[in-house]
mmCIF file of C-alpha atoms in Angstrom:
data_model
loop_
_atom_site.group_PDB
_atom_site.id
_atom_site.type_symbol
_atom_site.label_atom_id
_atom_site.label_comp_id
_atom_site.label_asym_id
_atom_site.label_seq_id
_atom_site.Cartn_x
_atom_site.Cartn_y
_atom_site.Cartn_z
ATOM 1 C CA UNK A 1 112.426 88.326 158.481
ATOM 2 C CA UNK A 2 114.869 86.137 156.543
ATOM 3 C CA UNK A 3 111.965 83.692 155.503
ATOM 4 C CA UNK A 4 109.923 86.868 154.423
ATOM 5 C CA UNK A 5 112.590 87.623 152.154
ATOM 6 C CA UNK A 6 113.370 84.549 150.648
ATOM 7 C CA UNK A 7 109.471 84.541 150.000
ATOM 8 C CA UNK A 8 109.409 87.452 148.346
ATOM 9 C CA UNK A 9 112.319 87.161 146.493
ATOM 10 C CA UNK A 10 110.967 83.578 145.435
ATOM 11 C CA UNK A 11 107.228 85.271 144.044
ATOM 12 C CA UNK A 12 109.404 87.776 142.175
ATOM 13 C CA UNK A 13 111.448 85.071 140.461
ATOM 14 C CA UNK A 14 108.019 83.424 139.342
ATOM 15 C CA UNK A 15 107.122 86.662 138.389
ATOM 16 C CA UNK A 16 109.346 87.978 135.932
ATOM 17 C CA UNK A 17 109.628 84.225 134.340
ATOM 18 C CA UNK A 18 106.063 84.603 133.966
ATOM 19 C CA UNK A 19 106.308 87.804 132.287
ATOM 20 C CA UNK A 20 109.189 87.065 130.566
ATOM 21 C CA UNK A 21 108.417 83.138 129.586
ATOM 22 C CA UNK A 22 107.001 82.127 126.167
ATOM 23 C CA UNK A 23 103.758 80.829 127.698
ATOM 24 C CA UNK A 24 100.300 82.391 125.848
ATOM 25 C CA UNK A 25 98.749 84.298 128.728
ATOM 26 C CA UNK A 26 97.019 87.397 129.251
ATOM 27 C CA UNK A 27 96.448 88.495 132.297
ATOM 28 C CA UNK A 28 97.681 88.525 136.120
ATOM 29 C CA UNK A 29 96.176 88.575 139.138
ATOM 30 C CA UNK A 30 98.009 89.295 142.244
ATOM 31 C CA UNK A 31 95.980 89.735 145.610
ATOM 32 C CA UNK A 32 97.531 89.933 149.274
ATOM 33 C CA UNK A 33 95.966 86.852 150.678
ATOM 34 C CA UNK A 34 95.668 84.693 148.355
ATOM 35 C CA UNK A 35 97.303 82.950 145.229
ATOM 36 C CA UNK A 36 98.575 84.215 142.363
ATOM 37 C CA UNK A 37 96.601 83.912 139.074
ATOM 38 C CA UNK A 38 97.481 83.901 135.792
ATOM 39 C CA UNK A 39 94.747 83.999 132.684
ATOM 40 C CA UNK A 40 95.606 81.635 129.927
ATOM 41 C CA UNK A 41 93.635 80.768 127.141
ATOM 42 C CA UNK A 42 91.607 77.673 128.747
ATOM 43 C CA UNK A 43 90.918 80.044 131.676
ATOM 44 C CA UNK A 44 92.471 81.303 135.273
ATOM 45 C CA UNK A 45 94.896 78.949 137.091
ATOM 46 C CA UNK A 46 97.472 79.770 139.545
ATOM 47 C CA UNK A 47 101.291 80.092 139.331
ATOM 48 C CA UNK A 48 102.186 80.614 142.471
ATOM 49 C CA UNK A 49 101.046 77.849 144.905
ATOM 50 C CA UNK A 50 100.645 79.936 148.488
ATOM 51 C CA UNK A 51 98.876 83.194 149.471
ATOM 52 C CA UNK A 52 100.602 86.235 148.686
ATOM 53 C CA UNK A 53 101.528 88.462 151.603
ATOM 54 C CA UNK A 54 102.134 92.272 151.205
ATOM 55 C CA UNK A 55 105.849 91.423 151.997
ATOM 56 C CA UNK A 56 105.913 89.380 148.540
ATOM 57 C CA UNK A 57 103.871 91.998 146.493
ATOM 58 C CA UNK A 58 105.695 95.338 147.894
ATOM 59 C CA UNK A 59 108.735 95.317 145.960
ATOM 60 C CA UNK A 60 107.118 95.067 142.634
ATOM 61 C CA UNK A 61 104.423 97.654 143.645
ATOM 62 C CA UNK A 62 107.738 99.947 144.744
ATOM 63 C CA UNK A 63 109.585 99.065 141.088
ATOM 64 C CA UNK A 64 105.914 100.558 139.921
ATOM 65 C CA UNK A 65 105.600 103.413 142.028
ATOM 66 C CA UNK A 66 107.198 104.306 144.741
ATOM 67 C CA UNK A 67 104.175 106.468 146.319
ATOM 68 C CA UNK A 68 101.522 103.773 145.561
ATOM 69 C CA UNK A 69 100.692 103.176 149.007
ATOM 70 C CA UNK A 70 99.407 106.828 149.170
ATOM 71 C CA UNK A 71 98.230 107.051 145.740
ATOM 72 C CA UNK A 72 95.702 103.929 146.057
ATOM 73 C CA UNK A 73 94.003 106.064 149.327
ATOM 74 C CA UNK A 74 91.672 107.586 147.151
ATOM 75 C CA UNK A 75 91.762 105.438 143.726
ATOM 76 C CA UNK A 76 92.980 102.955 141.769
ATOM 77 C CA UNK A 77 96.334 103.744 140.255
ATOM 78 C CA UNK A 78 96.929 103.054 136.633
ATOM 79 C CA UNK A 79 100.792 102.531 134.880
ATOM 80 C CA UNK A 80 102.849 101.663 133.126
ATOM 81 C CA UNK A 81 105.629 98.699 133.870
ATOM 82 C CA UNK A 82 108.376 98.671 130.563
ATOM 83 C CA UNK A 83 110.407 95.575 130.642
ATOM 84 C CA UNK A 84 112.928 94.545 128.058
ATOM 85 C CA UNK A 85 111.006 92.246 126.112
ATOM 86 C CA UNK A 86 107.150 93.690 126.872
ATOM 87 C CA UNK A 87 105.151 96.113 128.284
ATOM 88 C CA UNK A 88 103.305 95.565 131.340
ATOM 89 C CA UNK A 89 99.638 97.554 131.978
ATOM 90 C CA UNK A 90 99.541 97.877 135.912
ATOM 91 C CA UNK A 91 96.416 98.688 137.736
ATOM 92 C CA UNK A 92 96.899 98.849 141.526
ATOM 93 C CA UNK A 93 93.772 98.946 144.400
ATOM 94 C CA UNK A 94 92.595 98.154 147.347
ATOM 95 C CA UNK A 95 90.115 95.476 148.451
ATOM 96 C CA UNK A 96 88.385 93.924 151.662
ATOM 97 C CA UNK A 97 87.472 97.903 153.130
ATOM 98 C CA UNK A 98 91.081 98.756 152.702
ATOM 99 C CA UNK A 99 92.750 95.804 154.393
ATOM 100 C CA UNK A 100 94.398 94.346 151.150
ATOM 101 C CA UNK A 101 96.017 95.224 148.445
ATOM 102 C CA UNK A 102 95.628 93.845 144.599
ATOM 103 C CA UNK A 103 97.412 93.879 141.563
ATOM 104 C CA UNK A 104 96.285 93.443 137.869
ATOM 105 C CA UNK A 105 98.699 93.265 135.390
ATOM 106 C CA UNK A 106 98.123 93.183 131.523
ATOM 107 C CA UNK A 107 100.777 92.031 129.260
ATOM 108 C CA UNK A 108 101.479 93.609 125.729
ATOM 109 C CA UNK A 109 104.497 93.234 123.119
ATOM 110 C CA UNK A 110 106.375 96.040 123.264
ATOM 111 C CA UNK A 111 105.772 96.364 119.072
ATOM 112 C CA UNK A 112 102.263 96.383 117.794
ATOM 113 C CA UNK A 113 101.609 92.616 116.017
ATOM 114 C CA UNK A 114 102.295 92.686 111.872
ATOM 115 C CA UNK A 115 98.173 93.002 109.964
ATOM 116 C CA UNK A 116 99.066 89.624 109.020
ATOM 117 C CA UNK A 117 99.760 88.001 112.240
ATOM 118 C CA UNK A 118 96.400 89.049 113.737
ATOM 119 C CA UNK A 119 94.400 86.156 112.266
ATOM 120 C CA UNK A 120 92.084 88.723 109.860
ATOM 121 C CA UNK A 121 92.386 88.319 106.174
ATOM 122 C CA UNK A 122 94.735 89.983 104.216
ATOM 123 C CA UNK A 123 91.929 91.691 102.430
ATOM 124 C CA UNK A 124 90.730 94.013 105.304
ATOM 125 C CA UNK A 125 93.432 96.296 103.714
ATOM 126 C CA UNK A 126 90.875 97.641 101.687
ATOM 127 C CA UNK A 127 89.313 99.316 104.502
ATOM 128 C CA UNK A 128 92.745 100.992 106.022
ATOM 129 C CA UNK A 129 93.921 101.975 102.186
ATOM 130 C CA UNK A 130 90.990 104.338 102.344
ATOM 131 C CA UNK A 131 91.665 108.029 102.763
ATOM 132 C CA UNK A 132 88.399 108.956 104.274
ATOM 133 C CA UNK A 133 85.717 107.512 106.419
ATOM 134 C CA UNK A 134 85.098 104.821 109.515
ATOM 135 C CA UNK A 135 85.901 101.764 110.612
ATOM 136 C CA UNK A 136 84.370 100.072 113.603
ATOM 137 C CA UNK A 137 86.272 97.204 115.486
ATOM 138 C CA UNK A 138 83.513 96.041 117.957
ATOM 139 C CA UNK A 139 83.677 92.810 120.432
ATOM 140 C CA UNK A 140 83.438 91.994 124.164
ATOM 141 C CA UNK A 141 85.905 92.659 126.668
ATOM 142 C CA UNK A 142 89.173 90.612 126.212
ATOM 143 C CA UNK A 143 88.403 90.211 122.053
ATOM 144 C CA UNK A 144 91.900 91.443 120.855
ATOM 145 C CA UNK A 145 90.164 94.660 119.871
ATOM 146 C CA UNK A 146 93.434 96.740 121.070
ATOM 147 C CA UNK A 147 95.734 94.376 119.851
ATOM 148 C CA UNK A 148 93.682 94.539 116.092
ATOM 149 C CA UNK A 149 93.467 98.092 115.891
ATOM 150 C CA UNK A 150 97.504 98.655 116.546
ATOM 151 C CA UNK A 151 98.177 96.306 113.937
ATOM 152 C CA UNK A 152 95.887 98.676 111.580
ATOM 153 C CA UNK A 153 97.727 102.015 112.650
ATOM 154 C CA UNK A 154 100.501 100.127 112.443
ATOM 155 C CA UNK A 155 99.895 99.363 108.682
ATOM 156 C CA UNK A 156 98.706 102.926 108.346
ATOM 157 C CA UNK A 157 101.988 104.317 109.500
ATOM 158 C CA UNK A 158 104.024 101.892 107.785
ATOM 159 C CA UNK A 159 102.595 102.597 104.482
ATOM 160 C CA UNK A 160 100.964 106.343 104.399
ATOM 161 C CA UNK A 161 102.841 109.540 104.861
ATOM 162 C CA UNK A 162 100.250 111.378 107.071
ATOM 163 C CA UNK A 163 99.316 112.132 110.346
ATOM 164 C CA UNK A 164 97.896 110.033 113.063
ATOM 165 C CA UNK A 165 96.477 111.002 116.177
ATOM 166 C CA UNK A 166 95.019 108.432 118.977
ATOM 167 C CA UNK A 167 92.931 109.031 121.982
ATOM 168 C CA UNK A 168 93.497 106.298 124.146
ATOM 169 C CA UNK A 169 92.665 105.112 128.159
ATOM 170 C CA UNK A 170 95.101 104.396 128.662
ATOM 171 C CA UNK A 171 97.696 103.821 125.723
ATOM 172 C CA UNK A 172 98.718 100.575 125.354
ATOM 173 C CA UNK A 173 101.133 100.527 122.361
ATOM 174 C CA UNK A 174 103.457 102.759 121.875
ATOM 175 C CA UNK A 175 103.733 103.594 118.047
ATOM 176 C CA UNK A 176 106.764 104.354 116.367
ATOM 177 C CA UNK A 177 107.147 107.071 113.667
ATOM 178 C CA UNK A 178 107.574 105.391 110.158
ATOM 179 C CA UNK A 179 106.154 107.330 107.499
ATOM 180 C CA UNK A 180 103.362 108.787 109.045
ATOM 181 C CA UNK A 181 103.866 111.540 112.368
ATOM 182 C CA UNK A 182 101.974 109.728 115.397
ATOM 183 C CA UNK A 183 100.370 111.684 118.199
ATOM 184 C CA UNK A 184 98.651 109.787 121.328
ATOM 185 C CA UNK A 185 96.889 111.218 123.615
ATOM 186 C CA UNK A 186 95.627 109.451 126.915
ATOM 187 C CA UNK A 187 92.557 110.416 128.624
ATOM 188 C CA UNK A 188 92.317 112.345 131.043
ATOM 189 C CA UNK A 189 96.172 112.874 130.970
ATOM 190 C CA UNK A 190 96.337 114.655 127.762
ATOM 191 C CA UNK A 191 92.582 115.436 127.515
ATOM 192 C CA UNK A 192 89.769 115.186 129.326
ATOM 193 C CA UNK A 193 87.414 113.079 127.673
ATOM 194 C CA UNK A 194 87.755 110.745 124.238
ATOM 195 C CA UNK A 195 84.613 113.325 122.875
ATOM 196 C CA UNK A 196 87.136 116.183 123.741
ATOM 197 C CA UNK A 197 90.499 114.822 122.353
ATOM 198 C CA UNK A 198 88.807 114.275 119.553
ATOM 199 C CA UNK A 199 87.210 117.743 118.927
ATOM 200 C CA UNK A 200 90.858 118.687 119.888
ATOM 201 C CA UNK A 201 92.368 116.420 117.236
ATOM 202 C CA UNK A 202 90.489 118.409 114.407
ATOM 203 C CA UNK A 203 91.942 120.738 115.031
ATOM 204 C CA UNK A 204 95.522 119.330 114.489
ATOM 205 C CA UNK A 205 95.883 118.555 111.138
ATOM 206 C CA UNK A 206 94.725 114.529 111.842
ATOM 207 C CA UNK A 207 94.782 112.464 108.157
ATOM 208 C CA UNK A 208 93.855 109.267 110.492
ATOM 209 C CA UNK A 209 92.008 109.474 114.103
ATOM 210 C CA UNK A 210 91.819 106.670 116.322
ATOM 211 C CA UNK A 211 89.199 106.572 119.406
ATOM 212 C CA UNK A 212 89.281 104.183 121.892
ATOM 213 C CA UNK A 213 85.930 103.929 122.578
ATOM 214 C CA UNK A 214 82.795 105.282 121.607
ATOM 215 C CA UNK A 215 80.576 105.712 124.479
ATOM 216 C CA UNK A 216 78.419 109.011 124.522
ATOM 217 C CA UNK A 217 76.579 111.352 121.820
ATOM 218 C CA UNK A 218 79.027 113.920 121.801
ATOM 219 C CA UNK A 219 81.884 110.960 120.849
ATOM 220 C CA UNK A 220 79.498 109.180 118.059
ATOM 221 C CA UNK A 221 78.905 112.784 116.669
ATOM 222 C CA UNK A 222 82.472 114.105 116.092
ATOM 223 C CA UNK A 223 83.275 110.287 114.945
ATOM 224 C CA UNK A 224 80.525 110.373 112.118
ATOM 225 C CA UNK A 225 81.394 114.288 111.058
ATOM 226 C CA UNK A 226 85.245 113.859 110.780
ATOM 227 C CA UNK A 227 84.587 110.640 108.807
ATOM 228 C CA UNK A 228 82.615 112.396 106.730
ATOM 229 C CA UNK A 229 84.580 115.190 106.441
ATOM 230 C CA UNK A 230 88.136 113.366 104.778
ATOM 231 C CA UNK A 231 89.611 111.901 107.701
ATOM 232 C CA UNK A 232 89.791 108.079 108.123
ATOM 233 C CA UNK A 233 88.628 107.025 111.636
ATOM 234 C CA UNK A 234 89.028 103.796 113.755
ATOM 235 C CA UNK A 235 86.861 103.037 117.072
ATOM 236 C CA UNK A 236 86.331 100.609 118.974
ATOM 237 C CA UNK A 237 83.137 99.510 120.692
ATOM 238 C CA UNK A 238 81.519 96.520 122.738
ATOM 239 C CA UNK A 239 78.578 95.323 120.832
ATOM 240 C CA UNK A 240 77.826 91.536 120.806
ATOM 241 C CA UNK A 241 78.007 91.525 116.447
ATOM 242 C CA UNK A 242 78.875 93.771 114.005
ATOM 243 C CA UNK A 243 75.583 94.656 113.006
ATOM 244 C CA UNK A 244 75.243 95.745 116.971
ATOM 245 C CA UNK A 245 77.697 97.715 116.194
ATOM 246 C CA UNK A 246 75.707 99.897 114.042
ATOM 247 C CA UNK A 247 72.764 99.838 115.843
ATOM 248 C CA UNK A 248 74.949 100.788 118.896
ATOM 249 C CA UNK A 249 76.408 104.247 117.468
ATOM 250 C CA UNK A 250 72.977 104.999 116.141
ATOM 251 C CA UNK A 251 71.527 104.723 119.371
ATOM 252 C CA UNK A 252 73.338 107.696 120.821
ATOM 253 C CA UNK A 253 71.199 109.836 118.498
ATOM 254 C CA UNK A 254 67.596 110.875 119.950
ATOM 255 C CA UNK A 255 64.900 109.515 117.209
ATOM 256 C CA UNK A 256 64.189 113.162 115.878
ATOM 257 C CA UNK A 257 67.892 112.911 114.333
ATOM 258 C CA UNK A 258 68.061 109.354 113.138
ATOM 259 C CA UNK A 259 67.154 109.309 110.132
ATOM 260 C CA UNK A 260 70.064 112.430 109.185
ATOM 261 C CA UNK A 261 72.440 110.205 111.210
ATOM 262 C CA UNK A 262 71.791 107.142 109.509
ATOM 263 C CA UNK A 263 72.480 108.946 106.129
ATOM 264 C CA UNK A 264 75.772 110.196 107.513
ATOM 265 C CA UNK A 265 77.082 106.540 108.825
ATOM 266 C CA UNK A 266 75.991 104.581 105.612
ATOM 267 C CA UNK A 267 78.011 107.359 103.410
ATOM 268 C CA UNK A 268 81.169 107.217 105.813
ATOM 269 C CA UNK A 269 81.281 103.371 106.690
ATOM 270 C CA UNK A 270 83.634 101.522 105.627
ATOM 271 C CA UNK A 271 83.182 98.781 107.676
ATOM 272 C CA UNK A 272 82.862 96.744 110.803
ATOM 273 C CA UNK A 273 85.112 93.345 112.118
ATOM 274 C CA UNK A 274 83.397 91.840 115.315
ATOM 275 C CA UNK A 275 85.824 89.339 116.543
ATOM 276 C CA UNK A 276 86.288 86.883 119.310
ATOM 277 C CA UNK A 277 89.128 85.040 120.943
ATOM 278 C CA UNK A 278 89.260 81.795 121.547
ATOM 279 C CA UNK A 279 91.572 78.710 122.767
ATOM 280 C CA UNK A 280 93.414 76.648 120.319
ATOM 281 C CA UNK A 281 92.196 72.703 120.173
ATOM 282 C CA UNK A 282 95.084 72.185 122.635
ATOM 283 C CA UNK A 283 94.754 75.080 124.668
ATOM 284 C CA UNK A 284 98.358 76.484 124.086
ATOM 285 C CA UNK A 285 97.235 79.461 122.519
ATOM 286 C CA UNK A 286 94.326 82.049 121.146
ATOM 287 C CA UNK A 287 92.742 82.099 117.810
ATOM 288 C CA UNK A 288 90.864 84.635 116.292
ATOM 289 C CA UNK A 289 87.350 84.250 114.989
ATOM 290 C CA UNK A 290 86.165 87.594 112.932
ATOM 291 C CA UNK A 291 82.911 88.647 111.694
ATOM 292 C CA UNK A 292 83.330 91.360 109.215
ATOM 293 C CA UNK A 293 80.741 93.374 106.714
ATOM 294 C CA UNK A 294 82.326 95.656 104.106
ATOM 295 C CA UNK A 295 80.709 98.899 103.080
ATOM 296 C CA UNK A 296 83.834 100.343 101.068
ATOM 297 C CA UNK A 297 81.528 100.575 97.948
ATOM 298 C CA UNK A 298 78.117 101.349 99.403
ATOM 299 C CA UNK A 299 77.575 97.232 99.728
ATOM 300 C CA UNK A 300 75.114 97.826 102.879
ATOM 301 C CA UNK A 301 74.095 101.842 102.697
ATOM 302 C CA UNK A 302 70.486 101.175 101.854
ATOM 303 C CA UNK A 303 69.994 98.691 104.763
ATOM 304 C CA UNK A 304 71.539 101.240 106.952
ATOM 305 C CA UNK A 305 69.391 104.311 106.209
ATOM 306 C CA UNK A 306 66.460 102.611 106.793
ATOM 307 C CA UNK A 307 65.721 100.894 110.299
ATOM 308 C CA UNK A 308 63.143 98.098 109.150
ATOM 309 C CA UNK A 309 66.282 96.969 107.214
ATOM 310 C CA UNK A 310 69.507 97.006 109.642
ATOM 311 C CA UNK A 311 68.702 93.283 109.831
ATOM 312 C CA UNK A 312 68.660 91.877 106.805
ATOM 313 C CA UNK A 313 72.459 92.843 106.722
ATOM 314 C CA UNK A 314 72.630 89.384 108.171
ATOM 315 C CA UNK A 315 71.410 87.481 105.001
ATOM 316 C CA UNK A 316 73.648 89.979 102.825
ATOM 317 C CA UNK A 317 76.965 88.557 104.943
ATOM 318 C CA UNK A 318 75.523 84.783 104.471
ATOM 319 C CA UNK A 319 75.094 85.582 100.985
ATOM 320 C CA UNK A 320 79.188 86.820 100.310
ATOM 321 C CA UNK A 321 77.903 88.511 97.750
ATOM 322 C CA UNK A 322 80.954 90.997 97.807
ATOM 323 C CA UNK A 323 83.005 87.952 98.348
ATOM 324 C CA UNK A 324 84.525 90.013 101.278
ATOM 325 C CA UNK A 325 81.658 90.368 104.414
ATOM 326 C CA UNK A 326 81.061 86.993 106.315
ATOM 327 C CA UNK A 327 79.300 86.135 109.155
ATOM 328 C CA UNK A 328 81.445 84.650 112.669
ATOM 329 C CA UNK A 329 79.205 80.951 111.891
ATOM 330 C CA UNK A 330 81.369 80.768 108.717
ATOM 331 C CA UNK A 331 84.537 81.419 110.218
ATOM 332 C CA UNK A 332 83.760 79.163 113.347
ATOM 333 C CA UNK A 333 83.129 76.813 111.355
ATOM 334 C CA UNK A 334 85.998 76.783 109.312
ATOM 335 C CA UNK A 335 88.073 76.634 112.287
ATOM 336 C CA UNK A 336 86.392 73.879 113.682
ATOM 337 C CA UNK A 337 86.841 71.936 110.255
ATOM 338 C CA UNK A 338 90.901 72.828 110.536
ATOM 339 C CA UNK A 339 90.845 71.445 113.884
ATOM 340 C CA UNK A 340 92.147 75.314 114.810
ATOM 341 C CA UNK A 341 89.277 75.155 117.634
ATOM 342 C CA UNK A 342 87.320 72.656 119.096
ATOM 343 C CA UNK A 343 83.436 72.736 118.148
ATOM 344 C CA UNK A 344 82.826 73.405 122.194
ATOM 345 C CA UNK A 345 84.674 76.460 122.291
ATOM 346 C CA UNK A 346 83.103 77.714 119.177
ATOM 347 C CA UNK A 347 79.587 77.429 120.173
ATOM 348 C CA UNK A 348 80.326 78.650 123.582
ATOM 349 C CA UNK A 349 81.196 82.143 121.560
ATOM 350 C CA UNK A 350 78.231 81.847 118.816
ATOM 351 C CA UNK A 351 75.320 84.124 119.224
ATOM 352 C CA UNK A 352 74.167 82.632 117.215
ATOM 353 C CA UNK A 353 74.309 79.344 118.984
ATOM 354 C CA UNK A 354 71.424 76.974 117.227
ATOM 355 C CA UNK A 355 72.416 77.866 113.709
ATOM 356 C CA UNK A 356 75.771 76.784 114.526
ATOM 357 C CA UNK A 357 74.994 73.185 116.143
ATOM 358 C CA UNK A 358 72.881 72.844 112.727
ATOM 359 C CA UNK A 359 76.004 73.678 110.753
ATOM 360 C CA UNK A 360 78.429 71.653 112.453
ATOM 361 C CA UNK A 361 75.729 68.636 112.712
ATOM 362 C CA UNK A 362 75.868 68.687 108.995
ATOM 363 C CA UNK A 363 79.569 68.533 108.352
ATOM 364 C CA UNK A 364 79.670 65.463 110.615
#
């Protein structure tokens, strides 16, 4: 029993030094049975050297929730861990047909990150200083979309006297009053459904609207009306490039209403950032790599009402003729030049991988 203990008490040290540390990492992965993981930006690697066993996990799960063993019976259990210096995003579950038990753990500041600290330029203020319309913030899982789109609100609320309302799952920053009033909503806690919350958000007086993901019909409807309709919106999406990103919400529309949809997104956007995150050259931290096309003055309307044209939106961003849109080559291959990011790592999150190895081939 004593050597169980010691064990346990040993993993927990690790633990909260982890969680606690300096080190650029974000995510855990704790699983009964084997070792503890920890994601950093070159990749998983562990940080505790031997299996876990349920007598070093249970007294974090209890300082989570004390009914977790019940609670995990029919679910996974989602919550909230508030330390002094962060804010840990919990998930607990079961694995191997209910023999063990796992633990992911997500690990956010406790205040949203300063606009100018994210890694986009200064001048995507253009698109939050709006009073009215949409902004998409579209990459794959892991991209720093959360992280970018509290660092907008946060901007917002720092610098507008309105109201903000957020429908999150869950919500991962907590927002402060500053001069705006901030409401956040989690689904299903607080509402059922994002398409839901945000019919119910109309409804309250929102100046600024924030989904966390568009994923249905009934969602990309209410998102393209109230952005049409005076509020400024923010979403987020997964889409593998910003122009997917319009192509995405357009999707949800059956054919027959298109063409009116169309019309409605190329009046209301103001634009889209697709972004990825990638190591640093020496690994010790992430960089941001942003793809962004501006529509704040009608740049790309015409290409977006009309299908046969969504693509050459691509040539427009290569083109900078707005000095403002550019295309995630560019960027990667400005980073690579700054020795920000090694020329590896940047092709690895290309789509557009050949064009790349051209560019790069001719810089050398």
């Amino acid at each position: 029993m004593s050597n169980e203990l010691s064990s346990a008490s040993d993993f927990q040290q690790k633990f909260m030094q982890l969680v606690g540390g300096q080190q650029c990492f974000s995510d855990i992965h704790l699983e009964q049975g084997a070792p503890a993981m920890v994601k950093t930006p070159r990749g998983w690697q562990q940080f505790h050297d031997t299996p876990l066993t349920l007598g070093d996990l249970r007294p974090l799960l209890d300082s989570i929730d004390e009914d977790w063993e019940d609670k995990i019976v029919e679910k996974a259990l989602d919550r909230p861990f508030l330390l002094p210096n962060c804010r840990l995003r919990c998930n607990i579950y079961r694995l191997g047909a209910g023999t063990k038990v796992a633990l992911s753990v997500r690990r956010l500041s406790l205040e949203p990150l300063a606009l100018e600290q994210t890694g986009l330029p200064s001048y995507v203020r253009t698109m939050l200083e709006s009073n009215k319309g949409l902004i998409l913030v579209t990459g794959p899982t892991g991209s720093g979309k959360t992280t970018t789109i509290a660092a907008m609100l946060d901007y917002i609320n720092a610098s507008r006297n309105g109201h903000i309302v957020t429908i999150e799952e869950p919500i991962e920053y907590a927002l402060q009053r500053k001069q705006s009033i901030v409401s956040q909503k989690e689904v299903p806690i607080d509402t059922a459904s994002f398409s839901s919350g945000l019919r119910e958000a109309l409804r309250q007086k929102p100046d600024v609207l924030m989904v966390g993901e568009i994923r249905d019909y009934d969602t990309a409807e209410t998102v393209l009306h109230a952005g049409e309709s005076g509020h400024l919106v923010l979403a987020t999406m997964h889409t593998g490039n910003a122009i997917g990103a319009i192509s995405k919400l357009l999707s949800f529309f059956p054919l027959e209403q298109r063409s009116q949809r169309s019309a409605m997104l190329a009046s209301s956007l103001l634009g889209v950032v697709f972004q990825s995150l990638l190591p640093s050259e020496d690994g010790g931290d992430y960089v941001l790599a942003s793809e962004m096309v501006f529509n704040h003055n009608q740049q790309i309307a015409s290409y977006i009402t009309d299908p046969d044209k969504l693509h050459m939106i691509a040539d427009y961003m290569k083109r900078k003729e707005d000095n403002m849109s550019r295309p995630l080559n560019d960027v990667l291959l400005q980073l690579v030049n700054k020795k920000e990011i090694s020329a590896r790592d940047a092709l690895r999150v290309a789509y557009n991988r050949l064009e790349l190895r051209e560019m790069l081939g001719n810089v050398r």
